[in-house]
PDB file of C-alpha atoms in Angstrom:
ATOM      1  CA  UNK Q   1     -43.183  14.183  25.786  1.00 56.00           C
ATOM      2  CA  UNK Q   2     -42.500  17.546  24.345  1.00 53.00           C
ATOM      3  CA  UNK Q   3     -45.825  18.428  24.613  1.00 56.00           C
ATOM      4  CA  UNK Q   4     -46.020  17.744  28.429  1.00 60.00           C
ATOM      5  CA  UNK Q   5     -42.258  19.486  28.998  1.00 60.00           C
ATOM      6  CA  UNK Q   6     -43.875  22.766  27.035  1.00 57.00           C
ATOM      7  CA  UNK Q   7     -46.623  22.767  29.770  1.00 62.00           C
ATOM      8  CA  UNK Q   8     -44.239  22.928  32.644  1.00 68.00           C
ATOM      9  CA  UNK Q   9     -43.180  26.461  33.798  1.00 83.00           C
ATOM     10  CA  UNK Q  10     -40.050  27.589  31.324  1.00 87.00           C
ATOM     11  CA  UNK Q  11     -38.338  28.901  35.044  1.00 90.00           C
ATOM     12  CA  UNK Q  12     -38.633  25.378  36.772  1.00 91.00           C
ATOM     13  CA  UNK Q  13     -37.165  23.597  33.184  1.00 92.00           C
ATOM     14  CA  UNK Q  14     -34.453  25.932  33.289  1.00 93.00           C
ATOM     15  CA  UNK Q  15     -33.443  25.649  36.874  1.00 95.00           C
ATOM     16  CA  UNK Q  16     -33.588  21.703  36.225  1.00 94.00           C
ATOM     17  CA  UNK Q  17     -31.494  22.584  32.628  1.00 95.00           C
ATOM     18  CA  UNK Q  18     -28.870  24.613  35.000  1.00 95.00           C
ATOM     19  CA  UNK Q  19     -28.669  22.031  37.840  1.00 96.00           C
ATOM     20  CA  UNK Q  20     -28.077  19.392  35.073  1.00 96.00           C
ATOM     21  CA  UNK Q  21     -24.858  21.470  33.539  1.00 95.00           C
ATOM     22  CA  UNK Q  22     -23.842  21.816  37.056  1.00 96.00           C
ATOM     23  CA  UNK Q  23     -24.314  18.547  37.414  1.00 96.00           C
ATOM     24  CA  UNK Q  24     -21.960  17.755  34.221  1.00 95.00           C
ATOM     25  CA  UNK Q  25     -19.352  19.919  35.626  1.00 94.00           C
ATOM     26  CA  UNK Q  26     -18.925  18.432  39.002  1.00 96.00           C
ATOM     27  CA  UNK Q  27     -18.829  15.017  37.288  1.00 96.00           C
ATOM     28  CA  UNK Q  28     -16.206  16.071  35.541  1.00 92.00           C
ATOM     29  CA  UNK Q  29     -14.041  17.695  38.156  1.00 93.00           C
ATOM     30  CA  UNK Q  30     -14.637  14.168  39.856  1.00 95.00           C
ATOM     31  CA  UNK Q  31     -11.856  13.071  37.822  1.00 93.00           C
ATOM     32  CA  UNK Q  32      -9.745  14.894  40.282  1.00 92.00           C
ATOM     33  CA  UNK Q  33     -10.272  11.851  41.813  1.00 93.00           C
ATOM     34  CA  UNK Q  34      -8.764   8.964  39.656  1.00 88.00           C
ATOM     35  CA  UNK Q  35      -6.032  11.185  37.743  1.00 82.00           C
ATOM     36  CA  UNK Q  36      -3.629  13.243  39.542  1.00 78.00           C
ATOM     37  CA  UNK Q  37      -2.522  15.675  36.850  1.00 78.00           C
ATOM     38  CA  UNK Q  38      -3.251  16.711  33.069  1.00 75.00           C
ATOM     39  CA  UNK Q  39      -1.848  16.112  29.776  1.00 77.00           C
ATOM     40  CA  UNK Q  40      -1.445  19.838  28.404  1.00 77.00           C
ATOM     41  CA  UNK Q  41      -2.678  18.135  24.976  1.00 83.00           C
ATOM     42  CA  UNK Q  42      -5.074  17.134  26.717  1.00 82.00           C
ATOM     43  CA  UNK Q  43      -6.064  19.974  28.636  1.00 81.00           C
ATOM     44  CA  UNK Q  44      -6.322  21.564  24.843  1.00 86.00           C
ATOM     45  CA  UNK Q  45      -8.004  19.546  23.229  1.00 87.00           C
ATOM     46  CA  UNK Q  46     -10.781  19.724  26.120  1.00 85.00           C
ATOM     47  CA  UNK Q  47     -10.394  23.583  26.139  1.00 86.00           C
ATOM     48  CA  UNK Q  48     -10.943  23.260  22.181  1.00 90.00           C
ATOM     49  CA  UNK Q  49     -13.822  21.200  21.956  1.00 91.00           C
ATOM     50  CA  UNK Q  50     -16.243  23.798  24.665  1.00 89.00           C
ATOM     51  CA  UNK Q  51     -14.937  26.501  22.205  1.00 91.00           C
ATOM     52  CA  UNK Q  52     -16.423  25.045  18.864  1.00 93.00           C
ATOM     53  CA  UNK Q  53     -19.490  23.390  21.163  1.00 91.00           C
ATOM     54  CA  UNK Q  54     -20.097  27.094  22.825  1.00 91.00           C
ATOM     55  CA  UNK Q  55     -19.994  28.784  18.788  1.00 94.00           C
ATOM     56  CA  UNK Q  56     -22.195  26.253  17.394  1.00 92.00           C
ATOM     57  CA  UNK Q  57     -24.397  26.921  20.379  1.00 89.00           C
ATOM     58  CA  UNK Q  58     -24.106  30.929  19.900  1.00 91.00           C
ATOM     59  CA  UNK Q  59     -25.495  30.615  16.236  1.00 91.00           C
ATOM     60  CA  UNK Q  60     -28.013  27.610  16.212  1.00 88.00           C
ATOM     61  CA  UNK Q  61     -29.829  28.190  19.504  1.00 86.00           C
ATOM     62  CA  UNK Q  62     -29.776  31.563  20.138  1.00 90.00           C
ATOM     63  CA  UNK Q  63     -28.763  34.135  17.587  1.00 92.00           C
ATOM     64  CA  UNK Q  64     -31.052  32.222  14.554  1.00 90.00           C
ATOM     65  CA  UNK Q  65     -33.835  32.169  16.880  1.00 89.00           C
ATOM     66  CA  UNK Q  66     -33.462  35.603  17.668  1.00 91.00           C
ATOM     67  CA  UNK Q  67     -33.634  36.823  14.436  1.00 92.00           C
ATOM     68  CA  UNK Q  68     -37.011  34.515  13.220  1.00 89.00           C
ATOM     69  CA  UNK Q  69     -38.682  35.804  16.534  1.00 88.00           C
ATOM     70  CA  UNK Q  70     -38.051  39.357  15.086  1.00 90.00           C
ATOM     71  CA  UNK Q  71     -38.870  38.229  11.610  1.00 87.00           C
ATOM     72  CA  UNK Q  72     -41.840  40.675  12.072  1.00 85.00           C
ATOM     73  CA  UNK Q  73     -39.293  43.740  11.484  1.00 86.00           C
ATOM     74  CA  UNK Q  74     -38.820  42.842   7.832  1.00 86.00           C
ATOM     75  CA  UNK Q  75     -34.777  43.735   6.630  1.00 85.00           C
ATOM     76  CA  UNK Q  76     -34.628  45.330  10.040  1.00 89.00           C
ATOM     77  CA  UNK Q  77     -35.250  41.658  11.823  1.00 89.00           C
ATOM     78  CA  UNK Q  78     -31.238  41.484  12.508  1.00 91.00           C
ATOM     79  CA  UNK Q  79     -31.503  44.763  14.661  1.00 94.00           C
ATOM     80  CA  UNK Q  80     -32.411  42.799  18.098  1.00 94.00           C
ATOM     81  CA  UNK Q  81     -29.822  40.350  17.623  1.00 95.00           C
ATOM     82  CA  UNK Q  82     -27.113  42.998  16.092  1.00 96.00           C
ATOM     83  CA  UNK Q  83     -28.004  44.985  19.443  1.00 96.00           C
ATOM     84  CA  UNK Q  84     -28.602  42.152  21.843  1.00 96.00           C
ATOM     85  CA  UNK Q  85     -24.912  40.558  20.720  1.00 97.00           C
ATOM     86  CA  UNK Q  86     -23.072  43.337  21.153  1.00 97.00           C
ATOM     87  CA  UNK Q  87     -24.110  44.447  24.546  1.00 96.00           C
ATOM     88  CA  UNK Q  88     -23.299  40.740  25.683  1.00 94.00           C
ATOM     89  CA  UNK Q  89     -19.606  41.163  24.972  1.00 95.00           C
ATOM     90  CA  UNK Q  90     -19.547  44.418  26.235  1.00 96.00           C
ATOM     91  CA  UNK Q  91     -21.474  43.172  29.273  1.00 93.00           C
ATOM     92  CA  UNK Q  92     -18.555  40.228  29.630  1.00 91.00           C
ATOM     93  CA  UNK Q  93     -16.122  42.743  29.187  1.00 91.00           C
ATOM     94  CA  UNK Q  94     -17.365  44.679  32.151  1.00 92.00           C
ATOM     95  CA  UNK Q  95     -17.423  41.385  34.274  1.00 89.00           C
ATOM     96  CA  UNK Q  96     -13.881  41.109  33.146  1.00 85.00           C
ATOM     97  CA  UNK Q  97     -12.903  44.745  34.408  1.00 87.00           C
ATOM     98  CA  UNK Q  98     -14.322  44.027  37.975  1.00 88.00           C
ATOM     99  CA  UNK Q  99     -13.855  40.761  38.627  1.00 87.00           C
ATOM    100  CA  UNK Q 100     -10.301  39.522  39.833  1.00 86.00           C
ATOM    101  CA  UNK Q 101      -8.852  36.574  37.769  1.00 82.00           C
ATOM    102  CA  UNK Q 102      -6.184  34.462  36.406  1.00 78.00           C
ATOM    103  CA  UNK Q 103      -6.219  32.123  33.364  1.00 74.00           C
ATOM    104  CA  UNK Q 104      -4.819  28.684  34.004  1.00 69.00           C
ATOM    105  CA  UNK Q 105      -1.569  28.611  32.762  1.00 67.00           C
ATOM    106  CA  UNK Q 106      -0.524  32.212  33.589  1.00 72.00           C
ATOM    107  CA  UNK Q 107       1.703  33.353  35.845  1.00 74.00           C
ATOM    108  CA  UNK Q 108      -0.329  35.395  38.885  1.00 75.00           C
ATOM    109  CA  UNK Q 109       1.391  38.627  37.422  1.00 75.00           C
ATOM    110  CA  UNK Q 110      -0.686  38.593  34.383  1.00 76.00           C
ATOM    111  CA  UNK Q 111      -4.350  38.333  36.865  1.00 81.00           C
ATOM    112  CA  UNK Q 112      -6.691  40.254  35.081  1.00 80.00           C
ATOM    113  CA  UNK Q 113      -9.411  43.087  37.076  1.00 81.00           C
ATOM    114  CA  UNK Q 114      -9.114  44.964  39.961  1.00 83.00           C
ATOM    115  CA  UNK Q 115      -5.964  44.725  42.058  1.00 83.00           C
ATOM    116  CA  UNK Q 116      -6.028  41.870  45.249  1.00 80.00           C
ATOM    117  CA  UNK Q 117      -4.757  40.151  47.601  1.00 78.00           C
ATOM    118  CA  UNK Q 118      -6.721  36.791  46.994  1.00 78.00           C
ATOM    119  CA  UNK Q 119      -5.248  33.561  46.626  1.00 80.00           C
ATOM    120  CA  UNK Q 120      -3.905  32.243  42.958  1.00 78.00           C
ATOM    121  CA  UNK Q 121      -6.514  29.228  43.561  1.00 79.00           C
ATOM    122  CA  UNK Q 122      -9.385  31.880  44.016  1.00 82.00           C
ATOM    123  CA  UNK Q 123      -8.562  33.698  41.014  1.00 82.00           C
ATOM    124  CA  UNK Q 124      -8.309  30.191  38.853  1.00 79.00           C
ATOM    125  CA  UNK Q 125     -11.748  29.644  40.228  1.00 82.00           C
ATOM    126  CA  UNK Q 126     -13.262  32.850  39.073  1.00 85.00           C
ATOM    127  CA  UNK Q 127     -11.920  32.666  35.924  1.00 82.00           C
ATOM    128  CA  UNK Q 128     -13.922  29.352  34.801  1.00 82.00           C
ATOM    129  CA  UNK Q 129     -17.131  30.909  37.288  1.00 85.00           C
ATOM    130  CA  UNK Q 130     -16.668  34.370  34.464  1.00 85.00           C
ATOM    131  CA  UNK Q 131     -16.848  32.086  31.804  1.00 81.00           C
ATOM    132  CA  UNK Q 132     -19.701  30.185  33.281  1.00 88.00           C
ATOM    133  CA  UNK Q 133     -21.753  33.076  33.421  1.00 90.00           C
ATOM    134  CA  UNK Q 134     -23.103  33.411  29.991  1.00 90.00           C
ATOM    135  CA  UNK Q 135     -23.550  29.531  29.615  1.00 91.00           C
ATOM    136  CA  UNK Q 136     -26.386  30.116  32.550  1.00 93.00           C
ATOM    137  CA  UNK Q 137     -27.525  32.752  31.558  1.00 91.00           C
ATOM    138  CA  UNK Q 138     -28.083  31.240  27.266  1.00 91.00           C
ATOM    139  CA  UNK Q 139     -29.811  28.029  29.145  1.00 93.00           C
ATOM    140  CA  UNK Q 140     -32.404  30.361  30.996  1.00 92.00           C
ATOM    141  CA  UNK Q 141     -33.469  32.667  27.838  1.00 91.00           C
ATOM    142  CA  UNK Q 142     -33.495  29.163  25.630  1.00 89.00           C
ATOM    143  CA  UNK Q 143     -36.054  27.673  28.152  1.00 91.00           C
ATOM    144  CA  UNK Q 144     -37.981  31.123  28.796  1.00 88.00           C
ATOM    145  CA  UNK Q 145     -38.640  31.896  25.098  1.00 84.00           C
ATOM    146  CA  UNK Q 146     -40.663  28.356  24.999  1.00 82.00           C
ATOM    147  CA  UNK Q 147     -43.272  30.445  26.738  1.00 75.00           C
ATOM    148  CA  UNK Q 148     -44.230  31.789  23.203  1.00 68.00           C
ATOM    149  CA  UNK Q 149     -45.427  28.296  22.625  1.00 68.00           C
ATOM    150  CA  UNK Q 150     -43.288  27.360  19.937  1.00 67.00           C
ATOM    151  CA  UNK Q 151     -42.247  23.662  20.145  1.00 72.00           C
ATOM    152  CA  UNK Q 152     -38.729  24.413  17.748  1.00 75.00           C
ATOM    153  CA  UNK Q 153     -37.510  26.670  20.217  1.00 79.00           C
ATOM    154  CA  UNK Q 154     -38.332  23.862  23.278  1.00 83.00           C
ATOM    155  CA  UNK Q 155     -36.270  21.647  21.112  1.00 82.00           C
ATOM    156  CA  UNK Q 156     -33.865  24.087  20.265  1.00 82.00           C
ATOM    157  CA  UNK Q 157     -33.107  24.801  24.651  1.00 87.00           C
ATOM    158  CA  UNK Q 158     -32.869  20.956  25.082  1.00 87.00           C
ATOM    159  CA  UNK Q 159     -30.356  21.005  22.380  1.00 87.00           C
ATOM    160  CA  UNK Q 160     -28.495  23.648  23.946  1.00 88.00           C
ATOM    161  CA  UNK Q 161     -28.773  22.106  27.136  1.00 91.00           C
ATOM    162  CA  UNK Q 162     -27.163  19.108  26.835  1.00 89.00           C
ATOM    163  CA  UNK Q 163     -24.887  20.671  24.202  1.00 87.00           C
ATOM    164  CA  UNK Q 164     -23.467  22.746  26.999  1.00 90.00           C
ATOM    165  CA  UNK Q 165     -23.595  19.614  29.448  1.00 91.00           C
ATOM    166  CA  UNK Q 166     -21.156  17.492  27.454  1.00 88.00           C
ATOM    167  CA  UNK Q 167     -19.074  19.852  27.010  1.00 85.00           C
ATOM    168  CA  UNK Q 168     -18.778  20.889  30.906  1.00 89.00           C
ATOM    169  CA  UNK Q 169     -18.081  17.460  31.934  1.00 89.00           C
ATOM    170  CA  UNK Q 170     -14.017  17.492  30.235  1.00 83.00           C
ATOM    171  CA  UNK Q 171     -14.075  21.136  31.172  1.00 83.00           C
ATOM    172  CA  UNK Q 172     -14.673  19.536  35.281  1.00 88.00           C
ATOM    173  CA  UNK Q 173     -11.741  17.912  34.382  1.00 88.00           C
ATOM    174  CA  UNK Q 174      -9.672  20.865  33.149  1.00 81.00           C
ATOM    175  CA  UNK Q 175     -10.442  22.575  36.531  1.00 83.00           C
ATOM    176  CA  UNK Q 176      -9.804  20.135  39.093  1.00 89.00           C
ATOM    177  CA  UNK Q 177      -6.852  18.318  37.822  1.00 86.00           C
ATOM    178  CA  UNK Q 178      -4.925  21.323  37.397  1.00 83.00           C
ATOM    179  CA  UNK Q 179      -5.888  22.994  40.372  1.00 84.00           C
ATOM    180  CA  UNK Q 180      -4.497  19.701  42.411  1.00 86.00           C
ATOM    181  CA  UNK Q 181      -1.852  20.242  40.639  1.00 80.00           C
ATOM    182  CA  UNK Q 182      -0.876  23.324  43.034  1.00 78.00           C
ATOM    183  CA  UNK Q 183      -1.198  21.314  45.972  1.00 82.00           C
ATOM    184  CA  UNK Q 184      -4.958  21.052  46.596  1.00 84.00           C
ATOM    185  CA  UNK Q 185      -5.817  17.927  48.348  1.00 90.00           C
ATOM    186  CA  UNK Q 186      -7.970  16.264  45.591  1.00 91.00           C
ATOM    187  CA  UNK Q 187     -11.247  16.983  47.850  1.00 93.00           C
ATOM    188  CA  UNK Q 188     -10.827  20.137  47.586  1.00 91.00           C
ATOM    189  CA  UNK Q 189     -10.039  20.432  44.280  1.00 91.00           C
ATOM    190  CA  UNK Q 190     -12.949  18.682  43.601  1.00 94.00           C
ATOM    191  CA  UNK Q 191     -15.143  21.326  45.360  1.00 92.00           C
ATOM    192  CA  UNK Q 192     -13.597  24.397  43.949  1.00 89.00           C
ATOM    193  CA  UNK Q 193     -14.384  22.593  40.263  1.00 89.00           C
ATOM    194  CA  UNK Q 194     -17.780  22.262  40.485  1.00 92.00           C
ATOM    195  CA  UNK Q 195     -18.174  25.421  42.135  1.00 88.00           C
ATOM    196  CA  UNK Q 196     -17.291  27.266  39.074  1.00 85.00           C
ATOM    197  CA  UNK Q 197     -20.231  26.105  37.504  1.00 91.00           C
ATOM    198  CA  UNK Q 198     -22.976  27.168  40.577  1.00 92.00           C
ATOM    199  CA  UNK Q 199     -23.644  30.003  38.812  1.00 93.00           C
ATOM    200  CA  UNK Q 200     -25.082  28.445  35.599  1.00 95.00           C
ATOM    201  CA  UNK Q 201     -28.683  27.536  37.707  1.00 96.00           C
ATOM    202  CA  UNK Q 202     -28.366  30.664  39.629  1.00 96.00           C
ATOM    203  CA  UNK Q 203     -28.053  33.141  35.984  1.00 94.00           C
ATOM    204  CA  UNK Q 204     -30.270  30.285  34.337  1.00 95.00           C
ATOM    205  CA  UNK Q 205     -33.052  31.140  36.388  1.00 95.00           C
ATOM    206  CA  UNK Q 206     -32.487  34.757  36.246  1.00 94.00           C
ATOM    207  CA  UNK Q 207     -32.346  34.800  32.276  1.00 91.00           C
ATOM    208  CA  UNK Q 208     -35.696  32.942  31.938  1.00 92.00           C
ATOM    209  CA  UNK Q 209     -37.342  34.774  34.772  1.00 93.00           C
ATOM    210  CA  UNK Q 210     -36.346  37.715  32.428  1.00 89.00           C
ATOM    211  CA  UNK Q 211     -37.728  36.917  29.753  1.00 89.00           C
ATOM    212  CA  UNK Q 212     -41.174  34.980  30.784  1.00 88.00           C
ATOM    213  CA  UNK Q 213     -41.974  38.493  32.326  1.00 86.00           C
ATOM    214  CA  UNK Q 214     -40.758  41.110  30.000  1.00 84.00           C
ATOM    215  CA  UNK Q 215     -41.355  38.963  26.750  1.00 77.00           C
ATOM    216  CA  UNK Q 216     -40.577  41.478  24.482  1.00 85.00           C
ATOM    217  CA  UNK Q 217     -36.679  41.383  25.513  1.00 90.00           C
ATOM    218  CA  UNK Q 218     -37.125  37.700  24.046  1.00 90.00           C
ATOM    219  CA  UNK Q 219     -34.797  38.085  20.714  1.00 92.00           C
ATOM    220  CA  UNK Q 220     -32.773  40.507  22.517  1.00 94.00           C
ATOM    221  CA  UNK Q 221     -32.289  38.427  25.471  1.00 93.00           C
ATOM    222  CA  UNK Q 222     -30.899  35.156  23.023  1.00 92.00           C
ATOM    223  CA  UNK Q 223     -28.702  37.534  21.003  1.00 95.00           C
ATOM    224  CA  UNK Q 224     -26.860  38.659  24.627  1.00 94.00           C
ATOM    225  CA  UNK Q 225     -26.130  34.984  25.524  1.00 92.00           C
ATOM    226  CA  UNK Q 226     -24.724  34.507  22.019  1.00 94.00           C
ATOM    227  CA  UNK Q 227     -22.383  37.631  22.058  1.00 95.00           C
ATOM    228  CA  UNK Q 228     -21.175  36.691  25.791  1.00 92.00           C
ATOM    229  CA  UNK Q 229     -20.917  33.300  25.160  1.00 92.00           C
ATOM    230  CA  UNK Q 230     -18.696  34.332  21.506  1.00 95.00           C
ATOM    231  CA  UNK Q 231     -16.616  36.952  23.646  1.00 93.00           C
ATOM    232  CA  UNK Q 232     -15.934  33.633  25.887  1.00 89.00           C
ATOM    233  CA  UNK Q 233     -14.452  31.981  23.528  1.00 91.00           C
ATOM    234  CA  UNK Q 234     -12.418  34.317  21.720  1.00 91.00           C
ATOM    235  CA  UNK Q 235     -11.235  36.173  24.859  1.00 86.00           C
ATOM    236  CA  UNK Q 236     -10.685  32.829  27.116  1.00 83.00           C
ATOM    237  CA  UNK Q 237     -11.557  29.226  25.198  1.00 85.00           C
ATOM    238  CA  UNK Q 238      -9.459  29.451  21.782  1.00 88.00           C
ATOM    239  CA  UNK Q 239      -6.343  31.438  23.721  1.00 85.00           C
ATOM    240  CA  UNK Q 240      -6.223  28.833  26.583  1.00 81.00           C
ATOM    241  CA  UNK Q 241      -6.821  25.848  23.746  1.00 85.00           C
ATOM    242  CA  UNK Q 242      -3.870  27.223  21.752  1.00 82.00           C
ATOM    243  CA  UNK Q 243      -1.034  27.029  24.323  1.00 75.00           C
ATOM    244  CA  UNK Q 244       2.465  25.151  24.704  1.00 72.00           C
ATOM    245  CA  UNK Q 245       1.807  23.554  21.100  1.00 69.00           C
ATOM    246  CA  UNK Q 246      -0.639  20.963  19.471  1.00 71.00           C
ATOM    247  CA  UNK Q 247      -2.294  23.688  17.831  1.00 82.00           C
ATOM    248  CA  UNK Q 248      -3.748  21.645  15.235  1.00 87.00           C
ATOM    249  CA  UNK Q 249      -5.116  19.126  17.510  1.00 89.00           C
ATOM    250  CA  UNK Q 250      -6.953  22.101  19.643  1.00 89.00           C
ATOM    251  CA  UNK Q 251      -8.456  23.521  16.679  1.00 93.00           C
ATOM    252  CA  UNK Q 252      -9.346  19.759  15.221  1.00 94.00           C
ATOM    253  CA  UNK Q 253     -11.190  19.419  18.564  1.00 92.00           C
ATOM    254  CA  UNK Q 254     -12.953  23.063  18.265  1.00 94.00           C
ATOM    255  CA  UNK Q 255     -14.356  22.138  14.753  1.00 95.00           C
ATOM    256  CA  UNK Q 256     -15.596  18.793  16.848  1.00 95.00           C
ATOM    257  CA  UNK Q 257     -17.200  20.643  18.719  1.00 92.00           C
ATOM    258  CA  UNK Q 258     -18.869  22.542  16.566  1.00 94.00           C
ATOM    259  CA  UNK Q 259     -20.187  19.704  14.122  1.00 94.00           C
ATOM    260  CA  UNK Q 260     -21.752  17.774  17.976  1.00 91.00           C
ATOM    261  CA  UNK Q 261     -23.265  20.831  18.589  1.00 89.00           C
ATOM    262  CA  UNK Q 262     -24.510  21.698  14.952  1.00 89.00           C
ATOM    263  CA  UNK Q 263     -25.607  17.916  14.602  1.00 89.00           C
ATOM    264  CA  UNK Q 264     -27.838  17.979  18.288  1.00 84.00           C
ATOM    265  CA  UNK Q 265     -29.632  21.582  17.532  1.00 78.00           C
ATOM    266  CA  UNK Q 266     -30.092  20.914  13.606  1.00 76.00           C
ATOM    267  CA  UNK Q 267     -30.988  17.154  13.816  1.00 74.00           C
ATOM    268  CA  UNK Q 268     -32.992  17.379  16.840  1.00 69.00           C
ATOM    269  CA  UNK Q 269     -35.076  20.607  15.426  1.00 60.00           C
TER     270      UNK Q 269
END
């Protein structure tokens, strides 16, 4: 099986990879359809759990790999990841600076980016679209570095994958509910949730297009998901999971998390 998936081209397996986390997201925001609002525990304990899923993800899947595909450097092998890493958060920090926005749970005073006149539900949107940006994006550069031919790093984009996938599907949920919530018919909702997540095939694409042609942006490449993906959840994920109390039940849920995630890429490898 793996042996016929590592023949495939690493762009087609990471559109299908991004179409399936799309897919996880809008079957999560179908809940809009059976629940009409959200338990704020709830809400952060679903916030909590992509956090430690997304960390897990950042270390296991991409940065380690990075650093063994640059194990040819010697003591230096950390310099592609230390480099790639850091121009990922800076690269989400941009993003941030440009892109309109408003965190669920803030009041449209505090939108972050460039002034506007769109609507509060268009600014929810783009928030959870930002944040799926990097998740693309680390699904692309997981699938295009299997064109090195190494079956541990096939294993290792599966992994992430459907790491990423499970945790979409409550964060579906954490879109759509609220967002009926003020006043979106539940159709609608439903749209706008699984919306955020179109751009995961779209950057998935792009990130193993990347890398199949310019191969030696490979470790670089994995270590720029990672540091996006880490500025995610320390800018966005952890914030939103720590709101209006249960504290310890978001951060039980983020070490969950993070053991699913650990458990799929370690076991699996």
């Amino acid at each position: 099986m793996l042996h016929e998936l590592s023949a495939l081209n690493p762009v087609l397996l990471s559109l299908l990879a991004g179409l399936f986390t799309w897919g996880c997201t809008a079957a999560g925001a179908s809940l809009v359809f059976f629940f009409k609002d959200l338990d704020q525990k709830m809400a952060n304990v679903m916030f909590g759990f992509a956090a430690g899923v997304m960390i897990a993800a950042s270390f296991w899947s991409l940065l380690a790999p990075a650093i063994e595909i640059s194990s040819g450097m010697g003591k230096f092998s950390f310099v592609p990841a230390l480099i790639g890493f850091l121009l990922g958060g800076a690269f989400l920090r941009l993003v941030d600076r440009l892109i309109p926005h408003l965190h669920f749970g803030f009041p449209v005073a505090q939108k972050e980016g460039p002034k506007t006149k769109l609507r509060k539900i268009i600014l929810l949107v783009l928030s959870i679209t930002i944040h799926n940006i990097p998740e693309g994006a680390a699904v692309g550069v997981a699938f295009g570095a299997i064109v090195t031919g190494d079956t541990e790093l096939l294993i290792a984009a599966l992994a992430l994958a459907f790491g990423i996938g499970i945790q979409n599907f409550p964060e579906g949920a954490a879109v759509s509910i609220p967002l009926r919530g003020e006043g979106l018919s539940r159709a609608r909702s439903f749209w706008y949730g699984q919306l955020s997540a179109i751009v995961e095939p779209i950057f998935a694409v792009i990130g193993a297009y990347l890398v199949v042609h310019v191969s030696p942006v490979l470790p670089y490449a994995l270590a720029f998901a990672a540091g996006a993906m880490i500025f995610v959840v320390v800018e966005e994920l952890i914030p939103e999971s720590q709101r209006e109390g249960s504290t310890d039940l978001a951060t039980a849920a983020t070490m969950l998390g993070f053991a699913v995630m650990m458990v799929l890429d370690v076991a699996l490898g």
